[in-house]
């Protein structure tokens, strides 16, 4: 039928006369003002004294039956998808608020919706199918099984499955899981009770038939309609946690799922759905011994489950499998036969887990779960066997890869702009769990860890093409190794530290000019300074690392000032060990000391945090001159050479100020302030 004409209000001709009570005397250049009466409008026929103000009447809501029939009529007659969506949404809201409560109305709604769902076309818009599924799921919650016990039997597609009914049935199960059954969301007491009622009724009535339908849908539609088969398997994955696992974990269904997951011809969503079902089977809650038997059956169904290729294609499955096997091993213990079998199965799938962990940049790999498993696996080791030491080497490689920066951000991290700062902060957060895992490996296998880092350093030094990212992560791991070992081990150079520290001190990487590499290099050198207390022959190498272009003379101002701060800490720790090199140190710092007092500090680019403004070099010089082993004559000579230029600068600035005046924020005043800061730092060191 043609649409009704739009509502319109009658428009009368404008009156040429002004009502007497609305007359106003106009001012020059202004139209007359209308003076409205102060009293409210009176109803016709009412005396003035009994006038009542007009008030809006309360809106009358249409009865529920009228709303129901209006929406059902729209669903049946309108060709427009948005009209269908509005009708379904209105019915859902009315049903949720219990406005549709009469038995006859509910029966009419139920029969209409079940007819729509059964006749659903896979070509209809997904948002309409989802909304219809959500409405059917709400009906199931309200009156299944006590009012209408055959919801699922009515909706279950006949065999062989067709795309439209199969897709609709899967969406109903998914909506029911999202809105009621899933335990991944917080539920109140009423929702929990409804969920238990629905699950119990389904287990008693129709779950075996539904499981058979999932298998048929995957087998029949896997090649003909992969998206529909994927939706059906996604619905199966959601239900596996509360149905009898034998309905899926059997000799018929599991091989089919493995074939779909590993077949090159399988569409990516379908393969992911099959892996999801297998992961849900492996994660099914049960007794530890029953779980060992279940895991053994999965391994028997797919002999290559532990291969690296399986780790790439079924990352979530192999990770879940390893987590469950480790949990069984912990519960049963190594002395139990099933516990030993669980450990054996775990080690069989470890190559696949390592392959999955090394591809954690992929979207379908949960890096958090992988790292959590690896940390749990390392924590079970006491005295690692040769085989376990090999596994630890693979885990260390995983840690190294996950701690490595993306080369895309190399320039941003060098200049440390906004993007570089965000990436640096994000990597610092990401490395927290990785560093904890690395420390555990250091505790369990210190020799293997040191050998691993030695190999990284040798590779970085021997290759002229070593990237910034590889060198940075190598130095970072060496720094973290210094946190894991004791101070006594550093001092004596136990293990391979006696080789690693000298290699570090003499290292000159091809990418040393990059800010990241230079900073972590200086931090790592500082971490191992106590090694020089027992090995004084390496003090010249230490001084060179701080004083040459790798440290204080680095081209990046952030690096050079950080080097000055760390050099001051080194002087405090070594002191007397540095006396023979006093002249060399002062000669190397002469230009840097002069730059500090002549720098344009009014420039914002020259300003850094007060803890790293470059003044720490003066404190380091004061510490060196004030060492007891330095003779008084030498102290006077060094102080004279240091202070005379500063005094001459003060005299020159003061004379200029007398002639031209001195403002607090002028460059001259700021220079005077910096000289005072330098003198103060020298006296602090003395």
PDB file of C-alpha atoms in Angstrom, residues 408-679:
ATOM      1  CA  UNK A 408      60.421   0.403  11.809  1.00  0.00           C
ATOM      2  CA  UNK A 409      60.953   2.634  14.855  1.00  0.00           C
ATOM      3  CA  UNK A 410      64.765   2.885  14.565  1.00  0.00           C
ATOM      4  CA  UNK A 411      64.921   6.558  13.591  1.00  0.00           C
ATOM      5  CA  UNK A 412      62.211   7.564  16.067  1.00  0.00           C
ATOM      6  CA  UNK A 413      64.073   5.852  18.905  1.00  0.00           C
ATOM      7  CA  UNK A 414      67.300   7.618  17.958  1.00  0.00           C
ATOM      8  CA  UNK A 415      65.869  11.146  18.011  1.00  0.00           C
ATOM      9  CA  UNK A 416      63.339  10.129  20.711  1.00  0.00           C
ATOM     10  CA  UNK A 417      60.353  11.958  19.298  1.00  0.00           C
ATOM     11  CA  UNK A 418      56.785  11.277  20.382  1.00  0.00           C
ATOM     12  CA  UNK A 419      56.554   8.019  18.431  1.00  0.00           C
ATOM     13  CA  UNK A 420      59.914   6.860  19.754  1.00  0.00           C
ATOM     14  CA  UNK A 421      58.944   7.663  23.327  1.00  0.00           C
ATOM     15  CA  UNK A 422      55.697   5.699  23.010  1.00  0.00           C
ATOM     16  CA  UNK A 423      57.525   2.703  21.546  1.00  0.00           C
ATOM     17  CA  UNK A 424      60.155   2.838  24.289  1.00  0.00           C
ATOM     18  CA  UNK A 425      57.492   2.931  27.008  1.00  0.00           C
ATOM     19  CA  UNK A 426      55.540   0.093  25.395  1.00  0.00           C
ATOM     20  CA  UNK A 427      58.650  -2.075  25.099  1.00  0.00           C
ATOM     21  CA  UNK A 428      59.560  -1.404  28.731  1.00  0.00           C
ATOM     22  CA  UNK A 429      56.139  -2.678  29.752  1.00  0.00           C
ATOM     23  CA  UNK A 430      56.325  -5.675  27.416  1.00  0.00           C
ATOM     24  CA  UNK A 431      59.747  -6.670  28.753  1.00  0.00           C
ATOM     25  CA  UNK A 432      58.653  -7.021  32.375  1.00  0.00           C
ATOM     26  CA  UNK A 433      57.422 -10.612  32.066  1.00  0.00           C
ATOM     27  CA  UNK A 434      60.271 -11.477  29.723  1.00  0.00           C
ATOM     28  CA  UNK A 435      62.866 -10.209  32.198  1.00  0.00           C
ATOM     29  CA  UNK A 436      61.260 -12.265  34.981  1.00  0.00           C
ATOM     30  CA  UNK A 437      61.467 -15.368  32.775  1.00  0.00           C
ATOM     31  CA  UNK A 438      65.103 -14.578  31.917  1.00  0.00           C
ATOM     32  CA  UNK A 439      66.026 -14.295  35.591  1.00  0.00           C
ATOM     33  CA  UNK A 440      64.459 -17.676  36.307  1.00  0.00           C
ATOM     34  CA  UNK A 441      66.535 -19.230  33.544  1.00  0.00           C
ATOM     35  CA  UNK A 442      69.656 -17.571  34.966  1.00  0.00           C
ATOM     36  CA  UNK A 443      68.862 -19.113  38.328  1.00  0.00           C
ATOM     37  CA  UNK A 444      68.224 -22.597  36.939  1.00  0.00           C
ATOM     38  CA  UNK A 445      71.021 -22.720  34.354  1.00  0.00           C
ATOM     39  CA  UNK A 446      73.561 -19.889  34.876  1.00  0.00           C
ATOM     40  CA  UNK A 447      76.282 -21.476  32.737  1.00  0.00           C
ATOM     41  CA  UNK A 448      73.942 -22.069  29.795  1.00  0.00           C
ATOM     42  CA  UNK A 449      72.668 -18.489  30.032  1.00  0.00           C
ATOM     43  CA  UNK A 450      76.178 -17.013  30.032  1.00  0.00           C
ATOM     44  CA  UNK A 451      77.151 -19.186  27.076  1.00  0.00           C
ATOM     45  CA  UNK A 452      74.067 -17.993  25.191  1.00  0.00           C
ATOM     46  CA  UNK A 453      74.933 -14.326  25.795  1.00  0.00           C
ATOM     47  CA  UNK A 454      78.570 -14.895  24.844  1.00  0.00           C
ATOM     48  CA  UNK A 455      77.418 -16.265  21.504  1.00  0.00           C
ATOM     49  CA  UNK A 456      75.274 -13.173  20.946  1.00  0.00           C
ATOM     50  CA  UNK A 457      78.157 -10.802  21.743  1.00  0.00           C
ATOM     51  CA  UNK A 458      80.590 -12.641  19.496  1.00  0.00           C
ATOM     52  CA  UNK A 459      78.086 -12.537  16.656  1.00  0.00           C
ATOM     53  CA  UNK A 460      77.396  -8.821  17.141  1.00  0.00           C
ATOM     54  CA  UNK A 461      81.115  -7.945  17.243  1.00  0.00           C
ATOM     55  CA  UNK A 462      82.096 -10.082  14.282  1.00  0.00           C
ATOM     56  CA  UNK A 463      79.423  -8.777  11.945  1.00  0.00           C
ATOM     57  CA  UNK A 464      79.726  -5.353  10.407  1.00  0.00           C
ATOM     58  CA  UNK A 465      76.033  -5.548   9.526  1.00  0.00           C
ATOM     59  CA  UNK A 466      74.802  -6.094  13.092  1.00  0.00           C
ATOM     60  CA  UNK A 467      71.581  -4.117  13.431  1.00  0.00           C
ATOM     61  CA  UNK A 468      70.770  -1.611  16.117  1.00  0.00           C
ATOM     62  CA  UNK A 469      67.997  -3.845  17.417  1.00  0.00           C
ATOM     63  CA  UNK A 470      70.170  -6.969  17.714  1.00  0.00           C
ATOM     64  CA  UNK A 471      73.000  -5.148  19.475  1.00  0.00           C
ATOM     65  CA  UNK A 472      70.601  -3.385  21.849  1.00  0.00           C
ATOM     66  CA  UNK A 473      68.868  -6.601  22.941  1.00  0.00           C
ATOM     67  CA  UNK A 474      72.254  -8.365  23.346  1.00  0.00           C
ATOM     68  CA  UNK A 475      73.520  -5.644  25.668  1.00  0.00           C
ATOM     69  CA  UNK A 476      70.201  -5.578  27.504  1.00  0.00           C
ATOM     70  CA  UNK A 477      70.434  -9.312  28.229  1.00  0.00           C
ATOM     71  CA  UNK A 478      74.005  -8.884  29.451  1.00  0.00           C
ATOM     72  CA  UNK A 479      72.806  -6.077  31.720  1.00  0.00           C
ATOM     73  CA  UNK A 480      70.004  -8.270  33.089  1.00  0.00           C
ATOM     74  CA  UNK A 481      72.519 -11.059  33.670  1.00  0.00           C
ATOM     75  CA  UNK A 482      74.377  -8.655  35.960  1.00  0.00           C
ATOM     76  CA  UNK A 483      71.175  -8.268  37.972  1.00  0.00           C
ATOM     77  CA  UNK A 484      70.776 -12.034  38.344  1.00  0.00           C
ATOM     78  CA  UNK A 485      74.305 -12.807  39.588  1.00  0.00           C
ATOM     79  CA  UNK A 486      75.764 -11.771  42.941  1.00  0.00           C
ATOM     80  CA  UNK A 487      78.224  -8.906  43.489  1.00  0.00           C
ATOM     81  CA  UNK A 488      80.877 -11.414  44.509  1.00  0.00           C
ATOM     82  CA  UNK A 489      80.486 -13.238  41.205  1.00  0.00           C
ATOM     83  CA  UNK A 490      80.899  -9.956  39.332  1.00  0.00           C
ATOM     84  CA  UNK A 491      83.933  -8.973  41.380  1.00  0.00           C
ATOM     85  CA  UNK A 492      85.718 -12.286  40.836  1.00  0.00           C
ATOM     86  CA  UNK A 493      84.486 -12.825  37.283  1.00  0.00           C
ATOM     87  CA  UNK A 494      83.141 -16.296  37.983  1.00  0.00           C
ATOM     88  CA  UNK A 495      81.963 -18.483  35.156  1.00  0.00           C
ATOM     89  CA  UNK A 496      82.135 -16.759  31.812  1.00  0.00           C
ATOM     90  CA  UNK A 497      81.961 -13.267  33.314  1.00  0.00           C
ATOM     91  CA  UNK A 498      85.747 -13.136  33.231  1.00  0.00           C
ATOM     92  CA  UNK A 499      85.444 -13.279  29.426  1.00  0.00           C
ATOM     93  CA  UNK A 500      82.239 -11.318  28.946  1.00  0.00           C
ATOM     94  CA  UNK A 501      83.283  -8.142  30.809  1.00  0.00           C
ATOM     95  CA  UNK A 502      86.569  -7.615  28.923  1.00  0.00           C
ATOM     96  CA  UNK A 503      84.711  -8.223  25.657  1.00  0.00           C
ATOM     97  CA  UNK A 504      82.190  -5.590  26.710  1.00  0.00           C
ATOM     98  CA  UNK A 505      84.808  -2.987  27.653  1.00  0.00           C
ATOM     99  CA  UNK A 506      86.661  -3.256  24.348  1.00  0.00           C
ATOM    100  CA  UNK A 507      83.515  -3.513  22.209  1.00  0.00           C
ATOM    101  CA  UNK A 508      82.985  -1.002  19.409  1.00  0.00           C
ATOM    102  CA  UNK A 509      79.823  -1.797  17.524  1.00  0.00           C
ATOM    103  CA  UNK A 510      79.177  -0.492  14.041  1.00  0.00           C
ATOM    104  CA  UNK A 511      75.901   1.060  15.279  1.00  0.00           C
ATOM    105  CA  UNK A 512      77.363   2.611  18.434  1.00  0.00           C
ATOM    106  CA  UNK A 513      76.280   6.074  17.338  1.00  0.00           C
ATOM    107  CA  UNK A 514      72.600   5.174  17.848  1.00  0.00           C
ATOM    108  CA  UNK A 515      71.147   6.510  21.081  1.00  0.00           C
ATOM    109  CA  UNK A 516      69.662   3.182  22.203  1.00  0.00           C
ATOM    110  CA  UNK A 517      72.905   1.230  21.743  1.00  0.00           C
ATOM    111  CA  UNK A 518      75.072   3.889  23.375  1.00  0.00           C
ATOM    112  CA  UNK A 519      72.850   4.232  26.445  1.00  0.00           C
ATOM    113  CA  UNK A 520      72.437   0.521  27.149  1.00  0.00           C
ATOM    114  CA  UNK A 521      76.180   0.027  26.575  1.00  0.00           C
ATOM    115  CA  UNK A 522      77.055   2.589  29.257  1.00  0.00           C
ATOM    116  CA  UNK A 523      74.470   1.183  31.665  1.00  0.00           C
ATOM    117  CA  UNK A 524      75.878  -2.317  31.190  1.00  0.00           C
ATOM    118  CA  UNK A 525      79.458  -1.151  31.717  1.00  0.00           C
ATOM    119  CA  UNK A 526      78.360   0.547  34.932  1.00  0.00           C
ATOM    120  CA  UNK A 527      76.621  -2.652  36.068  1.00  0.00           C
ATOM    121  CA  UNK A 528      79.957  -4.529  35.965  1.00  0.00           C
ATOM    122  CA  UNK A 529      82.232  -1.808  37.415  1.00  0.00           C
ATOM    123  CA  UNK A 530      82.998  -3.912  40.504  1.00  0.00           C
ATOM    124  CA  UNK A 531      84.820  -6.319  38.201  1.00  0.00           C
ATOM    125  CA  UNK A 532      87.569  -3.675  37.948  1.00  0.00           C
ATOM    126  CA  UNK A 533      88.122  -3.714  41.718  1.00  0.00           C
ATOM    127  CA  UNK A 534      89.742  -7.133  41.403  1.00  0.00           C
ATOM    128  CA  UNK A 535      90.982  -6.731  37.825  1.00  0.00           C
ATOM    129  CA  UNK A 536      92.686  -3.330  37.733  1.00  0.00           C
ATOM    130  CA  UNK A 537      94.338  -4.114  34.385  1.00  0.00           C
ATOM    131  CA  UNK A 538      91.009  -3.321  32.752  1.00  0.00           C
ATOM    132  CA  UNK A 539      90.678   0.178  34.292  1.00  0.00           C
ATOM    133  CA  UNK A 540      92.111   1.885  31.149  1.00  0.00           C
ATOM    134  CA  UNK A 541      89.493   0.110  29.047  1.00  0.00           C
ATOM    135  CA  UNK A 542      86.791   1.317  31.442  1.00  0.00           C
ATOM    136  CA  UNK A 543      88.020   4.919  31.255  1.00  0.00           C
ATOM    137  CA  UNK A 544      88.136   4.771  27.478  1.00  0.00           C
ATOM    138  CA  UNK A 545      84.541   3.564  27.356  1.00  0.00           C
ATOM    139  CA  UNK A 546      83.426   6.579  29.399  1.00  0.00           C
ATOM    140  CA  UNK A 547      85.711   9.258  27.955  1.00  0.00           C
ATOM    141  CA  UNK A 548      85.789   8.580  24.207  1.00  0.00           C
ATOM    142  CA  UNK A 549      83.053   8.868  21.590  1.00  0.00           C
ATOM    143  CA  UNK A 550      81.171   5.979  23.177  1.00  0.00           C
ATOM    144  CA  UNK A 551      80.518   8.024  26.314  1.00  0.00           C
ATOM    145  CA  UNK A 552      81.094  11.641  27.310  1.00  0.00           C
ATOM    146  CA  UNK A 553      82.184  12.627  23.795  1.00  0.00           C
ATOM    147  CA  UNK A 554      79.217  10.948  22.112  1.00  0.00           C
ATOM    148  CA  UNK A 555      77.508  13.029  19.433  1.00  0.00           C
ATOM    149  CA  UNK A 556      74.107  12.728  21.158  1.00  0.00           C
ATOM    150  CA  UNK A 557      73.770  15.170  24.069  1.00  0.00           C
ATOM    151  CA  UNK A 558      71.485  12.816  25.998  1.00  0.00           C
ATOM    152  CA  UNK A 559      74.116  10.091  25.816  1.00  0.00           C
ATOM    153  CA  UNK A 560      77.041  12.341  26.716  1.00  0.00           C
ATOM    154  CA  UNK A 561      75.318  13.761  29.802  1.00  0.00           C
ATOM    155  CA  UNK A 562      74.170  10.332  30.923  1.00  0.00           C
ATOM    156  CA  UNK A 563      77.770   9.192  30.501  1.00  0.00           C
ATOM    157  CA  UNK A 564      78.917  12.050  32.766  1.00  0.00           C
ATOM    158  CA  UNK A 565      76.493  10.967  35.465  1.00  0.00           C
ATOM    159  CA  UNK A 566      77.550   7.308  35.233  1.00  0.00           C
ATOM    160  CA  UNK A 567      81.237   8.283  35.189  1.00  0.00           C
ATOM    161  CA  UNK A 568      80.719  10.127  38.471  1.00  0.00           C
ATOM    162  CA  UNK A 569      79.293   6.906  39.974  1.00  0.00           C
ATOM    163  CA  UNK A 570      82.304   4.963  38.672  1.00  0.00           C
ATOM    164  CA  UNK A 571      84.701   7.437  40.278  1.00  0.00           C
ATOM    165  CA  UNK A 572      82.923   7.083  43.620  1.00  0.00           C
ATOM    166  CA  UNK A 573      83.310   3.304  43.480  1.00  0.00           C
ATOM    167  CA  UNK A 574      86.884   3.001  42.210  1.00  0.00           C
ATOM    168  CA  UNK A 575      88.546   6.178  43.585  1.00  0.00           C
ATOM    169  CA  UNK A 576      92.144   5.144  44.429  1.00  0.00           C
ATOM    170  CA  UNK A 577      92.257   2.812  41.407  1.00  0.00           C
ATOM    171  CA  UNK A 578      91.983   5.938  39.209  1.00  0.00           C
ATOM    172  CA  UNK A 579      94.817   8.011  40.745  1.00  0.00           C
ATOM    173  CA  UNK A 580      97.443   6.866  38.205  1.00  0.00           C
ATOM    174  CA  UNK A 581      95.181   8.112  35.415  1.00  0.00           C
ATOM    175  CA  UNK A 582      94.323  11.519  36.903  1.00  0.00           C
ATOM    176  CA  UNK A 583      96.186  13.592  34.308  1.00  0.00           C
ATOM    177  CA  UNK A 584      94.743  11.549  31.437  1.00  0.00           C
ATOM    178  CA  UNK A 585      91.219  12.001  32.784  1.00  0.00           C
ATOM    179  CA  UNK A 586      91.538  15.772  33.275  1.00  0.00           C
ATOM    180  CA  UNK A 587      93.053  16.199  29.831  1.00  0.00           C
ATOM    181  CA  UNK A 588      90.190  14.234  28.239  1.00  0.00           C
ATOM    182  CA  UNK A 589      87.570  16.293  30.093  1.00  0.00           C
ATOM    183  CA  UNK A 590      89.081  19.729  29.418  1.00  0.00           C
ATOM    184  CA  UNK A 591      86.900  20.516  26.405  1.00  0.00           C
ATOM    185  CA  UNK A 592      83.749  19.132  28.046  1.00  0.00           C
ATOM    186  CA  UNK A 593      84.277  21.232  31.180  1.00  0.00           C
ATOM    187  CA  UNK A 594      84.636  24.355  29.068  1.00  0.00           C
ATOM    188  CA  UNK A 595      81.508  23.579  27.050  1.00  0.00           C
ATOM    189  CA  UNK A 596      79.368  23.333  30.173  1.00  0.00           C
ATOM    190  CA  UNK A 597      79.964  26.935  31.232  1.00  0.00           C
ATOM    191  CA  UNK A 598      79.812  28.358  27.703  1.00  0.00           C
ATOM    192  CA  UNK A 599      76.671  26.555  26.515  1.00  0.00           C
ATOM    193  CA  UNK A 600      73.565  28.557  25.618  1.00  0.00           C
ATOM    194  CA  UNK A 601      71.395  27.402  28.541  1.00  0.00           C
ATOM    195  CA  UNK A 602      68.599  29.765  27.502  1.00  0.00           C
ATOM    196  CA  UNK A 603      67.978  27.365  24.626  1.00  0.00           C
ATOM    197  CA  UNK A 604      65.305  24.823  25.558  1.00  0.00           C
ATOM    198  CA  UNK A 605      67.100  22.123  23.588  1.00  0.00           C
ATOM    199  CA  UNK A 606      70.017  22.345  26.027  1.00  0.00           C
ATOM    200  CA  UNK A 607      67.869  21.715  29.085  1.00  0.00           C
ATOM    201  CA  UNK A 608      67.605  18.236  30.586  1.00  0.00           C
ATOM    202  CA  UNK A 609      66.670  16.875  33.980  1.00  0.00           C
ATOM    203  CA  UNK A 610      68.657  18.311  36.885  1.00  0.00           C
ATOM    204  CA  UNK A 611      70.143  14.870  37.614  1.00  0.00           C
ATOM    205  CA  UNK A 612      71.757  14.708  34.164  1.00  0.00           C
ATOM    206  CA  UNK A 613      72.578  18.288  33.186  1.00  0.00           C
ATOM    207  CA  UNK A 614      76.311  17.669  32.733  1.00  0.00           C
ATOM    208  CA  UNK A 615      77.366  19.177  36.058  1.00  0.00           C
ATOM    209  CA  UNK A 616      78.168  15.705  37.426  1.00  0.00           C
ATOM    210  CA  UNK A 617      81.457  15.832  35.512  1.00  0.00           C
ATOM    211  CA  UNK A 618      82.616  18.622  37.860  1.00  0.00           C
ATOM    212  CA  UNK A 619      81.645  16.481  40.849  1.00  0.00           C
ATOM    213  CA  UNK A 620      83.639  13.585  39.386  1.00  0.00           C
ATOM    214  CA  UNK A 621      86.672  15.858  38.938  1.00  0.00           C
ATOM    215  CA  UNK A 622      86.310  17.073  42.509  1.00  0.00           C
ATOM    216  CA  UNK A 623      86.175  13.481  43.741  1.00  0.00           C
ATOM    217  CA  UNK A 624      89.323  12.624  41.803  1.00  0.00           C
ATOM    218  CA  UNK A 625      91.286  15.642  43.044  1.00  0.00           C
ATOM    219  CA  UNK A 626      90.140  15.045  46.622  1.00  0.00           C
ATOM    220  CA  UNK A 627      91.336  11.426  46.826  1.00  0.00           C
ATOM    221  CA  UNK A 628      93.704  10.974  49.770  1.00  0.00           C
ATOM    222  CA  UNK A 629      96.326   9.292  47.625  1.00  0.00           C
ATOM    223  CA  UNK A 630      96.737  12.506  45.585  1.00  0.00           C
ATOM    224  CA  UNK A 631      99.487  14.708  47.056  1.00  0.00           C
ATOM    225  CA  UNK A 632      98.583  18.243  48.236  1.00  0.00           C
ATOM    226  CA  UNK A 633     100.864  19.765  45.589  1.00  0.00           C
ATOM    227  CA  UNK A 634      99.073  17.808  42.882  1.00  0.00           C
ATOM    228  CA  UNK A 635      95.697  18.819  44.259  1.00  0.00           C
ATOM    229  CA  UNK A 636      96.668  22.505  44.175  1.00  0.00           C
ATOM    230  CA  UNK A 637      97.984  22.162  40.638  1.00  0.00           C
ATOM    231  CA  UNK A 638      94.822  20.467  39.394  1.00  0.00           C
ATOM    232  CA  UNK A 639      92.468  22.874  41.179  1.00  0.00           C
ATOM    233  CA  UNK A 640      94.366  25.856  39.804  1.00  0.00           C
ATOM    234  CA  UNK A 641      94.114  24.520  36.291  1.00  0.00           C
ATOM    235  CA  UNK A 642      90.383  23.868  36.782  1.00  0.00           C
ATOM    236  CA  UNK A 643      89.351  27.039  38.620  1.00  0.00           C
ATOM    237  CA  UNK A 644      91.404  29.726  36.861  1.00  0.00           C
ATOM    238  CA  UNK A 645      89.377  29.567  33.614  1.00  0.00           C
ATOM    239  CA  UNK A 646      86.145  29.695  35.621  1.00  0.00           C
ATOM    240  CA  UNK A 647      87.316  32.734  37.587  1.00  0.00           C
ATOM    241  CA  UNK A 648      88.329  34.523  34.386  1.00  0.00           C
ATOM    242  CA  UNK A 649      84.878  33.838  32.934  1.00  0.00           C
ATOM    243  CA  UNK A 650      83.235  35.285  36.055  1.00  0.00           C
ATOM    244  CA  UNK A 651      85.360  38.438  35.870  1.00  0.00           C
ATOM    245  CA  UNK A 652      84.533  38.919  32.206  1.00  0.00           C
ATOM    246  CA  UNK A 653      80.813  38.422  32.746  1.00  0.00           C
ATOM    247  CA  UNK A 654      80.700  40.748  35.755  1.00  0.00           C
ATOM    248  CA  UNK A 655      82.574  43.509  33.945  1.00  0.00           C
ATOM    249  CA  UNK A 656      80.199  43.244  31.025  1.00  0.00           C
ATOM    250  CA  UNK A 657      77.256  43.358  33.428  1.00  0.00           C
ATOM    251  CA  UNK A 658      78.535  46.588  35.014  1.00  0.00           C
ATOM    252  CA  UNK A 659      78.745  48.207  31.615  1.00  0.00           C
ATOM    253  CA  UNK A 660      75.512  46.901  30.074  1.00  0.00           C
ATOM    254  CA  UNK A 661      73.382  45.934  33.072  1.00  0.00           C
ATOM    255  CA  UNK A 662      72.291  42.463  34.102  1.00  0.00           C
ATOM    256  CA  UNK A 663      68.814  41.013  33.888  1.00  0.00           C
ATOM    257  CA  UNK A 664      67.866  37.833  35.711  1.00  0.00           C
ATOM    258  CA  UNK A 665      66.903  35.927  32.566  1.00  0.00           C
ATOM    259  CA  UNK A 666      69.641  37.263  30.298  1.00  0.00           C
ATOM    260  CA  UNK A 667      72.199  34.841  28.790  1.00  0.00           C
ATOM    261  CA  UNK A 668      74.922  36.543  30.832  1.00  0.00           C
ATOM    262  CA  UNK A 669      73.086  35.877  34.096  1.00  0.00           C
ATOM    263  CA  UNK A 670      72.399  32.261  33.124  1.00  0.00           C
ATOM    264  CA  UNK A 671      76.096  31.740  32.309  1.00  0.00           C
ATOM    265  CA  UNK A 672      77.064  33.112  35.718  1.00  0.00           C
ATOM    266  CA  UNK A 673      74.585  30.739  37.324  1.00  0.00           C
ATOM    267  CA  UNK A 674      76.078  27.752  35.489  1.00  0.00           C
ATOM    268  CA  UNK A 675      79.589  28.661  36.626  1.00  0.00           C
ATOM    269  CA  UNK A 676      78.350  28.821  40.213  1.00  0.00           C
ATOM    270  CA  UNK A 677      76.739  25.389  39.754  1.00  0.00           C
ATOM    271  CA  UNK A 678      80.025  24.012  38.415  1.00  0.00           C
ATOM    272  CA  UNK A 679      81.980  25.413  41.382  1.00  0.00           C
TER     273      UNK A 679
END
